[in-house]
Short mmCIF file of C-alpha atoms in Angstrom, two decimals:
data_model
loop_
_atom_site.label_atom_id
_atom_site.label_comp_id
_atom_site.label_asym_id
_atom_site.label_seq_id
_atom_site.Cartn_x
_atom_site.Cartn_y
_atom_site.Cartn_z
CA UNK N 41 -117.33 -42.26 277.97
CA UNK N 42 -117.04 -43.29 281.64
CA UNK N 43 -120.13 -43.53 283.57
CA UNK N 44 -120.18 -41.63 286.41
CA UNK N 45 -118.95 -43.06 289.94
CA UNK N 46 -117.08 -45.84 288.16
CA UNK N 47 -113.63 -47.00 289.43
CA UNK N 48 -111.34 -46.76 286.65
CA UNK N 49 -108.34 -48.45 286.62
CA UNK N 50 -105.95 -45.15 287.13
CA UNK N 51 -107.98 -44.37 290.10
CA UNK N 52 -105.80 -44.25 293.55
CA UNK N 53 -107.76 -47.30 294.75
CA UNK N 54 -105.91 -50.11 293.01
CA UNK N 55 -107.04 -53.84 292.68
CA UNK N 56 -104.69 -54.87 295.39
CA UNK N 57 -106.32 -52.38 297.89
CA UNK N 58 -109.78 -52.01 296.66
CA UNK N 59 -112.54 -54.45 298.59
CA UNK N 60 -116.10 -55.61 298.70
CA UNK N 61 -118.71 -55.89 301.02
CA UNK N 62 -120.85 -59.05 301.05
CA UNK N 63 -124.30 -58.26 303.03
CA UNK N 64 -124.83 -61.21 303.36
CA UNK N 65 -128.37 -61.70 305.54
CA UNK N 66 -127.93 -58.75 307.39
CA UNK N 67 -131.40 -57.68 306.91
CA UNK N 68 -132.54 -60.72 308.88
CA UNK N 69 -129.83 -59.45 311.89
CA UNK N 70 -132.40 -60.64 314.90
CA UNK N 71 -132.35 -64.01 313.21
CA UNK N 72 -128.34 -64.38 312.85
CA UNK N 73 -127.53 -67.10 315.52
CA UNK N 74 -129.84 -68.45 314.36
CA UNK N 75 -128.87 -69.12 311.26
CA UNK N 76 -125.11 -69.44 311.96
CA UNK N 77 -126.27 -72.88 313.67
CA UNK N 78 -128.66 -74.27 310.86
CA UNK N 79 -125.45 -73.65 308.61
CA UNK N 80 -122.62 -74.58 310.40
CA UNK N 81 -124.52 -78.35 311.08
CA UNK N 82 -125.92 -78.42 307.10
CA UNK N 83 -122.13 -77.50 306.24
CA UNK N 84 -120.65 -80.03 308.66
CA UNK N 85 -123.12 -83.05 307.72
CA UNK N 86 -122.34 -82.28 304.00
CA UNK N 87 -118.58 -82.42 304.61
CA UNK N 88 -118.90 -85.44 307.00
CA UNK N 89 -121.48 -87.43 304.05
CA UNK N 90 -119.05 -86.52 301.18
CA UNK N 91 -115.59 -87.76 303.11
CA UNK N 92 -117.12 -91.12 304.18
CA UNK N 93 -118.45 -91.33 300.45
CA UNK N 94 -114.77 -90.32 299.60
CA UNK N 95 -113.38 -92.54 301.69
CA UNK N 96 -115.72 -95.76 300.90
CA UNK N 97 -114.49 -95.73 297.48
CA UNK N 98 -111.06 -95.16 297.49
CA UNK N 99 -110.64 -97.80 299.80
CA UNK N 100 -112.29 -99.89 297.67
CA UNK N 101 -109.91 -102.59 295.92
CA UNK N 102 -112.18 -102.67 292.66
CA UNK N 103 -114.03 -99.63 291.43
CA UNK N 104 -116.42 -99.80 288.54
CA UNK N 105 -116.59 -96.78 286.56
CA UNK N 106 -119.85 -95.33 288.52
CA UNK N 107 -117.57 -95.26 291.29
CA UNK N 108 -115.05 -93.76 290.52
CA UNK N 109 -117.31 -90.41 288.95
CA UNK N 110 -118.91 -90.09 292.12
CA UNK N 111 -115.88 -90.07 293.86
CA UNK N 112 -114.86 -87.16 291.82
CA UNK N 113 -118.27 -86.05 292.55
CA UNK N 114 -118.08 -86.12 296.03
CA UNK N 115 -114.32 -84.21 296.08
CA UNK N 116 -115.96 -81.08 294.04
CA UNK N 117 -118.61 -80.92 296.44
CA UNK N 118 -115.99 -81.03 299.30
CA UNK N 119 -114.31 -78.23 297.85
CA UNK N 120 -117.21 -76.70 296.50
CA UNK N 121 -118.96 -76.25 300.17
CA UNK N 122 -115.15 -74.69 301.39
CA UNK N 123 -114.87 -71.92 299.17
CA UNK N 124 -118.66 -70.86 300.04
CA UNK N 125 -119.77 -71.79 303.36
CA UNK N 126 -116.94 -70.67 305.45
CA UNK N 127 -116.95 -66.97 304.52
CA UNK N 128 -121.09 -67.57 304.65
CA UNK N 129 -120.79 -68.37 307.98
CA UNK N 130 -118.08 -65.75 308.90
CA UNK N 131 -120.81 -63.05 307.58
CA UNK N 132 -123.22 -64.02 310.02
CA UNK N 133 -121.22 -63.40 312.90
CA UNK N 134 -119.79 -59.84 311.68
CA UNK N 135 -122.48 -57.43 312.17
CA UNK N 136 -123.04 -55.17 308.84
CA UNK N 137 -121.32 -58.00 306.65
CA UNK N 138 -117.95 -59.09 306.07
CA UNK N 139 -115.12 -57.47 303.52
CA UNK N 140 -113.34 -59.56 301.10
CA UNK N 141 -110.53 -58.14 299.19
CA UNK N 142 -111.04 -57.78 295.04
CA UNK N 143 -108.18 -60.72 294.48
CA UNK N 144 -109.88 -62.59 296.89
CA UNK N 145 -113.39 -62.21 295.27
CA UNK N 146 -111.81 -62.74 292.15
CA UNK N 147 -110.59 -66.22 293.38
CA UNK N 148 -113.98 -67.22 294.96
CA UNK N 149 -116.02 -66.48 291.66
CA UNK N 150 -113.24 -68.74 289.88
CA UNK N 151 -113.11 -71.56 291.89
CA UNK N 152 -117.19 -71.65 292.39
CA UNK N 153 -117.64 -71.34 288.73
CA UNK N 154 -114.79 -73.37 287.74
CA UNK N 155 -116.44 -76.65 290.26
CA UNK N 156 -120.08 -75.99 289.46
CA UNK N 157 -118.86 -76.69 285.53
CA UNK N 158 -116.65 -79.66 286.08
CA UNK N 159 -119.94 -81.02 287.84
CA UNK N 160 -121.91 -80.04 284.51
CA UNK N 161 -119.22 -81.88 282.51
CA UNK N 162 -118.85 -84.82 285.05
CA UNK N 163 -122.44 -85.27 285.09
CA UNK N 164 -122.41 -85.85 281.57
CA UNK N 165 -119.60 -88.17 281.48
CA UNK N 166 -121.74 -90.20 284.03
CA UNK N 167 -124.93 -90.28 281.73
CA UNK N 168 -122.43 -91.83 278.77
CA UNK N 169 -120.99 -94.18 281.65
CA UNK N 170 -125.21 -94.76 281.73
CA UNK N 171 -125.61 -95.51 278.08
CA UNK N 172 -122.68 -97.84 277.47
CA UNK N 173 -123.83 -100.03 280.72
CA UNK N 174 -127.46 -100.12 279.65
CA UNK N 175 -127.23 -99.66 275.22
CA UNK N 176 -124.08 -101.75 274.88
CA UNK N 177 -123.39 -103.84 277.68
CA UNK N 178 -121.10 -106.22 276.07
CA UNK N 179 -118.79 -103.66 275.20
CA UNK N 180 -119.09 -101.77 279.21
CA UNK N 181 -115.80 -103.05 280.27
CA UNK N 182 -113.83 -101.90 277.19
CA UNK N 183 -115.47 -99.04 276.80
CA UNK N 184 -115.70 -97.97 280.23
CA UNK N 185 -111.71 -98.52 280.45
CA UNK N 186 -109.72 -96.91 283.94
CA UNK N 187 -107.69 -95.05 281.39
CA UNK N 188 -110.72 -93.32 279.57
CA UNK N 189 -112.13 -92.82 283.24
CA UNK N 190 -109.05 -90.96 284.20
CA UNK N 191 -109.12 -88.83 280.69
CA UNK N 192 -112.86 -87.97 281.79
CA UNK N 193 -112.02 -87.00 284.62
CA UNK N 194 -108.83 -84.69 283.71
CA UNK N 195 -110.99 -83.32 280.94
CA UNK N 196 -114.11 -82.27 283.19
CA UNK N 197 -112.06 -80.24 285.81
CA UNK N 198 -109.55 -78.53 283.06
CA UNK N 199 -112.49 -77.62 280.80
CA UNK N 200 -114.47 -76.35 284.15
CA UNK N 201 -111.30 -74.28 285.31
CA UNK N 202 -110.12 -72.90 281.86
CA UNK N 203 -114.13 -71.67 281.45
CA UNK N 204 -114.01 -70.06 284.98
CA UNK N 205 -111.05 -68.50 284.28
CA UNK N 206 -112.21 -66.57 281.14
CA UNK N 207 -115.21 -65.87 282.54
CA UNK N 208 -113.66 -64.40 285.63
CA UNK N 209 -110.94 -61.99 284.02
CA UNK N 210 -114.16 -60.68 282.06
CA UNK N 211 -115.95 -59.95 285.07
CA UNK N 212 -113.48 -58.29 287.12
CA UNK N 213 -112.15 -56.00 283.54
CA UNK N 214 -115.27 -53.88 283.90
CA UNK N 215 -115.34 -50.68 286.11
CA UNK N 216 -116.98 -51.13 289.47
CA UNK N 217 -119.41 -48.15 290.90
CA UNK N 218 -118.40 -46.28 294.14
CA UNK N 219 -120.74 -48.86 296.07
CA UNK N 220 -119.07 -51.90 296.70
CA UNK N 221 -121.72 -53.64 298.71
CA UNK N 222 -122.90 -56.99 297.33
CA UNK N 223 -126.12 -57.84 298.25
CA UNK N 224 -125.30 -61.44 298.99
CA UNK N 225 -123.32 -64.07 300.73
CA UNK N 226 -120.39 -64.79 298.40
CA UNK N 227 -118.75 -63.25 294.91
CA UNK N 228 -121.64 -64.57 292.50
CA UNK N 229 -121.52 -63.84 288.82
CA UNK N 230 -124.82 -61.95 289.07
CA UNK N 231 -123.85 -59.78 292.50
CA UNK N 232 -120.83 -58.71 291.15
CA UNK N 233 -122.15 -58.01 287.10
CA UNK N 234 -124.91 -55.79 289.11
CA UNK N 235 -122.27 -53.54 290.53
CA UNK N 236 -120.21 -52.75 286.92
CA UNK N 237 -121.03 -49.39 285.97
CA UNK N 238 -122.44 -50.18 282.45
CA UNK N 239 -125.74 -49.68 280.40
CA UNK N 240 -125.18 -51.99 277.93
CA UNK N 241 -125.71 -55.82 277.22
CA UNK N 242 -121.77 -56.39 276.33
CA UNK N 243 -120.79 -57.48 280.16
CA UNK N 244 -123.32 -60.58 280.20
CA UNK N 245 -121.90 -62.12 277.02
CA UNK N 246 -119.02 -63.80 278.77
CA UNK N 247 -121.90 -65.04 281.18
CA UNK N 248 -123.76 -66.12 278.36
CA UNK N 249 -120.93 -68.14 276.73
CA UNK N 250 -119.84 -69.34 280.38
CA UNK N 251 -123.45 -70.64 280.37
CA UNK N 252 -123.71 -72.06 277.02
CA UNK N 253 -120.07 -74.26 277.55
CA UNK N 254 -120.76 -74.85 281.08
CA UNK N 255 -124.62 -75.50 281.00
CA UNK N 256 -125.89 -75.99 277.62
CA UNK N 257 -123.46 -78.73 276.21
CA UNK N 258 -123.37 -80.94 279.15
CA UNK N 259 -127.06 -80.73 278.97
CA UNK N 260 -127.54 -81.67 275.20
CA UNK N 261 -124.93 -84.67 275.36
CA UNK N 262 -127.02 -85.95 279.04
CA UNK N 263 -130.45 -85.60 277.22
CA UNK N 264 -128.92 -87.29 274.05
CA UNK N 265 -127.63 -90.11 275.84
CA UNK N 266 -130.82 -90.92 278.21
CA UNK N 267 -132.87 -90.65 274.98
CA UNK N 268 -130.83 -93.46 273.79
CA UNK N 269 -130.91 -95.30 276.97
CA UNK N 270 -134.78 -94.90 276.74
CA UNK N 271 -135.09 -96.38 273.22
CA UNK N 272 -132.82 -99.24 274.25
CA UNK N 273 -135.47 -99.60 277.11
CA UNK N 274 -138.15 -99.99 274.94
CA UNK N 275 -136.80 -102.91 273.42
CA UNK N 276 -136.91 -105.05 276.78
CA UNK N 277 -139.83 -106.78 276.39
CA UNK N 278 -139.37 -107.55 280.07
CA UNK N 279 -140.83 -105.05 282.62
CA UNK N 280 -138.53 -106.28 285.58
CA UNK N 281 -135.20 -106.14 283.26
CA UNK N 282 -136.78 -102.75 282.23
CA UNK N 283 -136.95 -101.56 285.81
CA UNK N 284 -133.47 -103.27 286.77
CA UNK N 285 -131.93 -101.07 283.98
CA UNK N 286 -133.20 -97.57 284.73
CA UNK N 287 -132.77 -98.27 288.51
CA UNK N 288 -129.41 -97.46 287.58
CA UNK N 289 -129.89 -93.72 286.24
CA UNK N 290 -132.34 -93.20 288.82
CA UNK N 291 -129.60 -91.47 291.19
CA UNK N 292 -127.77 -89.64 288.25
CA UNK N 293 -131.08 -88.02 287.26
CA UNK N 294 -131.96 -86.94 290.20
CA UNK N 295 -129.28 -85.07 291.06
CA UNK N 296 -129.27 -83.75 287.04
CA UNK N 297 -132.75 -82.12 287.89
CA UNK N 298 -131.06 -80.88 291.32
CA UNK N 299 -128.05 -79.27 289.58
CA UNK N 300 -129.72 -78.03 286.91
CA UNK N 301 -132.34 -76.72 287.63
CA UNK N 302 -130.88 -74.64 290.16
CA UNK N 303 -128.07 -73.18 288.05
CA UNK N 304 -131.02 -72.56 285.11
CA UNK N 305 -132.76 -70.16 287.42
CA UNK N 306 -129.63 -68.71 288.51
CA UNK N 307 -127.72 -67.64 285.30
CA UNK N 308 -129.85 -67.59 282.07
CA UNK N 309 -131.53 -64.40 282.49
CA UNK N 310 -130.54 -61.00 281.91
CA UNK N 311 -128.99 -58.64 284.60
CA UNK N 312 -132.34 -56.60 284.33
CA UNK N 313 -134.31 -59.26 285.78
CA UNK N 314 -131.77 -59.21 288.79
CA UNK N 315 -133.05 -59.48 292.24
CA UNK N 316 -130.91 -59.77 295.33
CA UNK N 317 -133.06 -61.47 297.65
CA UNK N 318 -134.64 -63.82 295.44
CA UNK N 319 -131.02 -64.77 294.58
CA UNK N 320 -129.77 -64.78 298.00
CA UNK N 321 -132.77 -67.86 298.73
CA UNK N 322 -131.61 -69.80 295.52
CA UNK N 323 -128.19 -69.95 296.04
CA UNK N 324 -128.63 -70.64 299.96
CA UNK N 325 -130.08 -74.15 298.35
CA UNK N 326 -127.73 -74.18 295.70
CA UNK N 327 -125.07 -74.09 297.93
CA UNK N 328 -125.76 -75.58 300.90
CA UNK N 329 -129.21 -77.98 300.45
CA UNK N 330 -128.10 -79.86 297.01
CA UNK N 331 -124.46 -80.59 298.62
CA UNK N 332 -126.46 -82.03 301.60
CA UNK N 333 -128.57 -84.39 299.36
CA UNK N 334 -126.22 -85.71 297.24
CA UNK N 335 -125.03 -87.98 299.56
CA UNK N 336 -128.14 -89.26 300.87
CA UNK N 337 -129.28 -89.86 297.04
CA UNK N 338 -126.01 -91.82 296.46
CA UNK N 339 -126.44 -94.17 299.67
CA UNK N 340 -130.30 -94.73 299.00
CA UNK N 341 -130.26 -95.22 295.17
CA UNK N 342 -126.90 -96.75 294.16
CA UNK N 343 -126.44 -100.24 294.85
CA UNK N 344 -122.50 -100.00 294.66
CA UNK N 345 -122.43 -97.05 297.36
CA UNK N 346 -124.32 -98.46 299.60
CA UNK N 347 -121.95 -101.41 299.54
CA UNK N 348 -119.12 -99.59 299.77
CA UNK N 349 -120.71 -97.92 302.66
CA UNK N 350 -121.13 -101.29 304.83
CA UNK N 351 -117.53 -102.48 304.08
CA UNK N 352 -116.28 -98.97 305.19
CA UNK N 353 -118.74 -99.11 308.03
CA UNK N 354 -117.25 -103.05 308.84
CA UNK N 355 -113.52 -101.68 308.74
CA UNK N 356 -114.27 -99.26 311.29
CA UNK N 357 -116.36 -101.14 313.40
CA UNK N 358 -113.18 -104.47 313.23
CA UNK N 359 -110.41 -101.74 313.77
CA UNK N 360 -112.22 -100.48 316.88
CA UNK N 361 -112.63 -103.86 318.29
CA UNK N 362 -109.11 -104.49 317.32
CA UNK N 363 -107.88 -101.08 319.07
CA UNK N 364 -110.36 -102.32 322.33
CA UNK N 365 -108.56 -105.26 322.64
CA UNK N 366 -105.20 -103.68 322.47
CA UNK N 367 -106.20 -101.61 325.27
CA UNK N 368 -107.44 -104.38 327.53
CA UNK N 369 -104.44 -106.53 327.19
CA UNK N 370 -102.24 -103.59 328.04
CA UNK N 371 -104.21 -102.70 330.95
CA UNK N 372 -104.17 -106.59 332.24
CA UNK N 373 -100.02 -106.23 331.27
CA UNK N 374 -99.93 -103.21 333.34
CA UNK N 375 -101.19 -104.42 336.13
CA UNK N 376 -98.43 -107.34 336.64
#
């Protein structure tokens, strides 16, 4: 039987016309400008840290394998910060909250989930690149081929998207209540699974699979390969070679413990333990803080980053002497 004040599907309000209304933070309406600003300059300084960690390494002639995964790293959290800030941000200006449309909400759920678990699955294909380097370091370069990089790669974003997808065509199947107001700032698993009109356990299941291909797995294969690496440690009798070596994981477990841990908090738990503004507070560092510090981990911790970084840095600092020159010369030419 139907619960009551469910929209069924042969209800006049159809998916193309029906529509949601994030809240956002309109609760904290005296504060908005406020917080428009400390977004829009987190969300810019994220996008500007990713592109020049983007563009460091792809205009790098040689990339080690490292490289190239945070590359890919730093493109999902481009696109990862573009499919939740702007709207965010748009939701602070309109008072009450803004509307977006039940395709549209559809499409933000998929594409969030579908990033956040090609980052699970890319984070784990960095922790093997971790163990070859530092368990079989003869072999790195074979192992660690450009062709098996590229497979990674392809693998983590089609198994990330194809998870997404299933997860979001179970979501949006289940009857919505009259109320379409979601208590938060974007189309988040949670928010919307609070609004289906059911009693029973069956909508969370997809979640829970969702969370045991997207979260679980990645997990067991990282922890299996840093207990590895930490075995292999524990056969270098040397204590500088020992530090040398798990220097280089330093980076990748720190933002492991970042990811995680947020995403741990956020979706293994059942929908009775639900609470909006608790949420509201993890994602807002989920979404926008973690995006932020990824960079700065990269440049501080990774030796081939920060490289990268000065040679991109040196390019633009010759081109603009080159361009200042230009400019001179034609002024002097103009003046004869």
């Amino acid at each position: 039987m139907p619960c009551e004040g469910c929209m069924e599907r042969d209800n006049k309000s159809t998916d193309a016309t029906m529509e949601f209304l994030l809240l956002g933070f309109s609760e904290l309406f005296c504060l908005r400008v406020l917080l428009f600003l400390i977004f829009l300059i987190i969300h810019l300084v994220t996008l500007a840290g990713n592109m020049m960690i983007f563009m460091a390494v792809v205009m790098e002639p040689s990339r080690p394998p490292m490289l190239f995964f945070l590359c890919q790293l730093s493109v999902i959290e481009l696109c990862y910060t573009l499919v939740i800030v702007p709207k965010a941000l748009l939701g602070l200006i309109v008072v009450g909250g803004s509307t977006i449309s039940f395709i549209g909400c559809a499409a933000q759920m998929h594409f969030f989930v579908a990033l956040g678990g090609a980052e699970c699955f890319l984070l784990a294909a960095m922790s093997y690149d971790r163990y070859v380097a530092i368990c079989q370091p003869l072999h790195y370069v074979a192992v660690m081929s450009e062709e098996l990089c590229l497979r990674l790669a392809v693998a983590c974003c089609l198994g990330g998207f194809a998870v997404a997808l299933g997860l979001t065509v179970a979501v949006f199947r289940l009857p919505f209540c009259q109320s379409h107001r979601i208590n938060h700032f974007f189309c988040d698993v949670p928010a919307v699974l609070h609004l289906a009109c059911t009693q029973s356990y069956t909508p969370e299941l997809p979640l829970l699979a969702a969370c045991v291909v997207l979260l679980l797995l990645p997990l067991l294969l990282i922890l299996t390969s840093y207990v590895c690496i930490a075995v292999a440690l524990l056969h270098i009798t040397s204590s500088a070679g020992r530090g040398k070596a798990f220097s280089t994981c330093i980076s990748h477990l720190a933002i492991t413990f970042l990811h995680y841990g947020c995403a741990t908090f956020m979706y293994i738990r059942p929908k009775s333990s639900y609470s909006p503004a608790r949420d509201k507070m993890v994602s807002l560092v989920y979404t926008n803080i973690t995006p932020l510090l990824y960079p700065l981990i990269y440049s501080l911790k990774n030796k081939e980053i920060r490289g990268a970084l000065r040679k991109l840095l040196r390019r633009k600092k010759i081109a603009q002497l080159n361009w200042d020159t230009i400019r001179a010369v034609m002024c002097v030419c103009g003046k004869f």
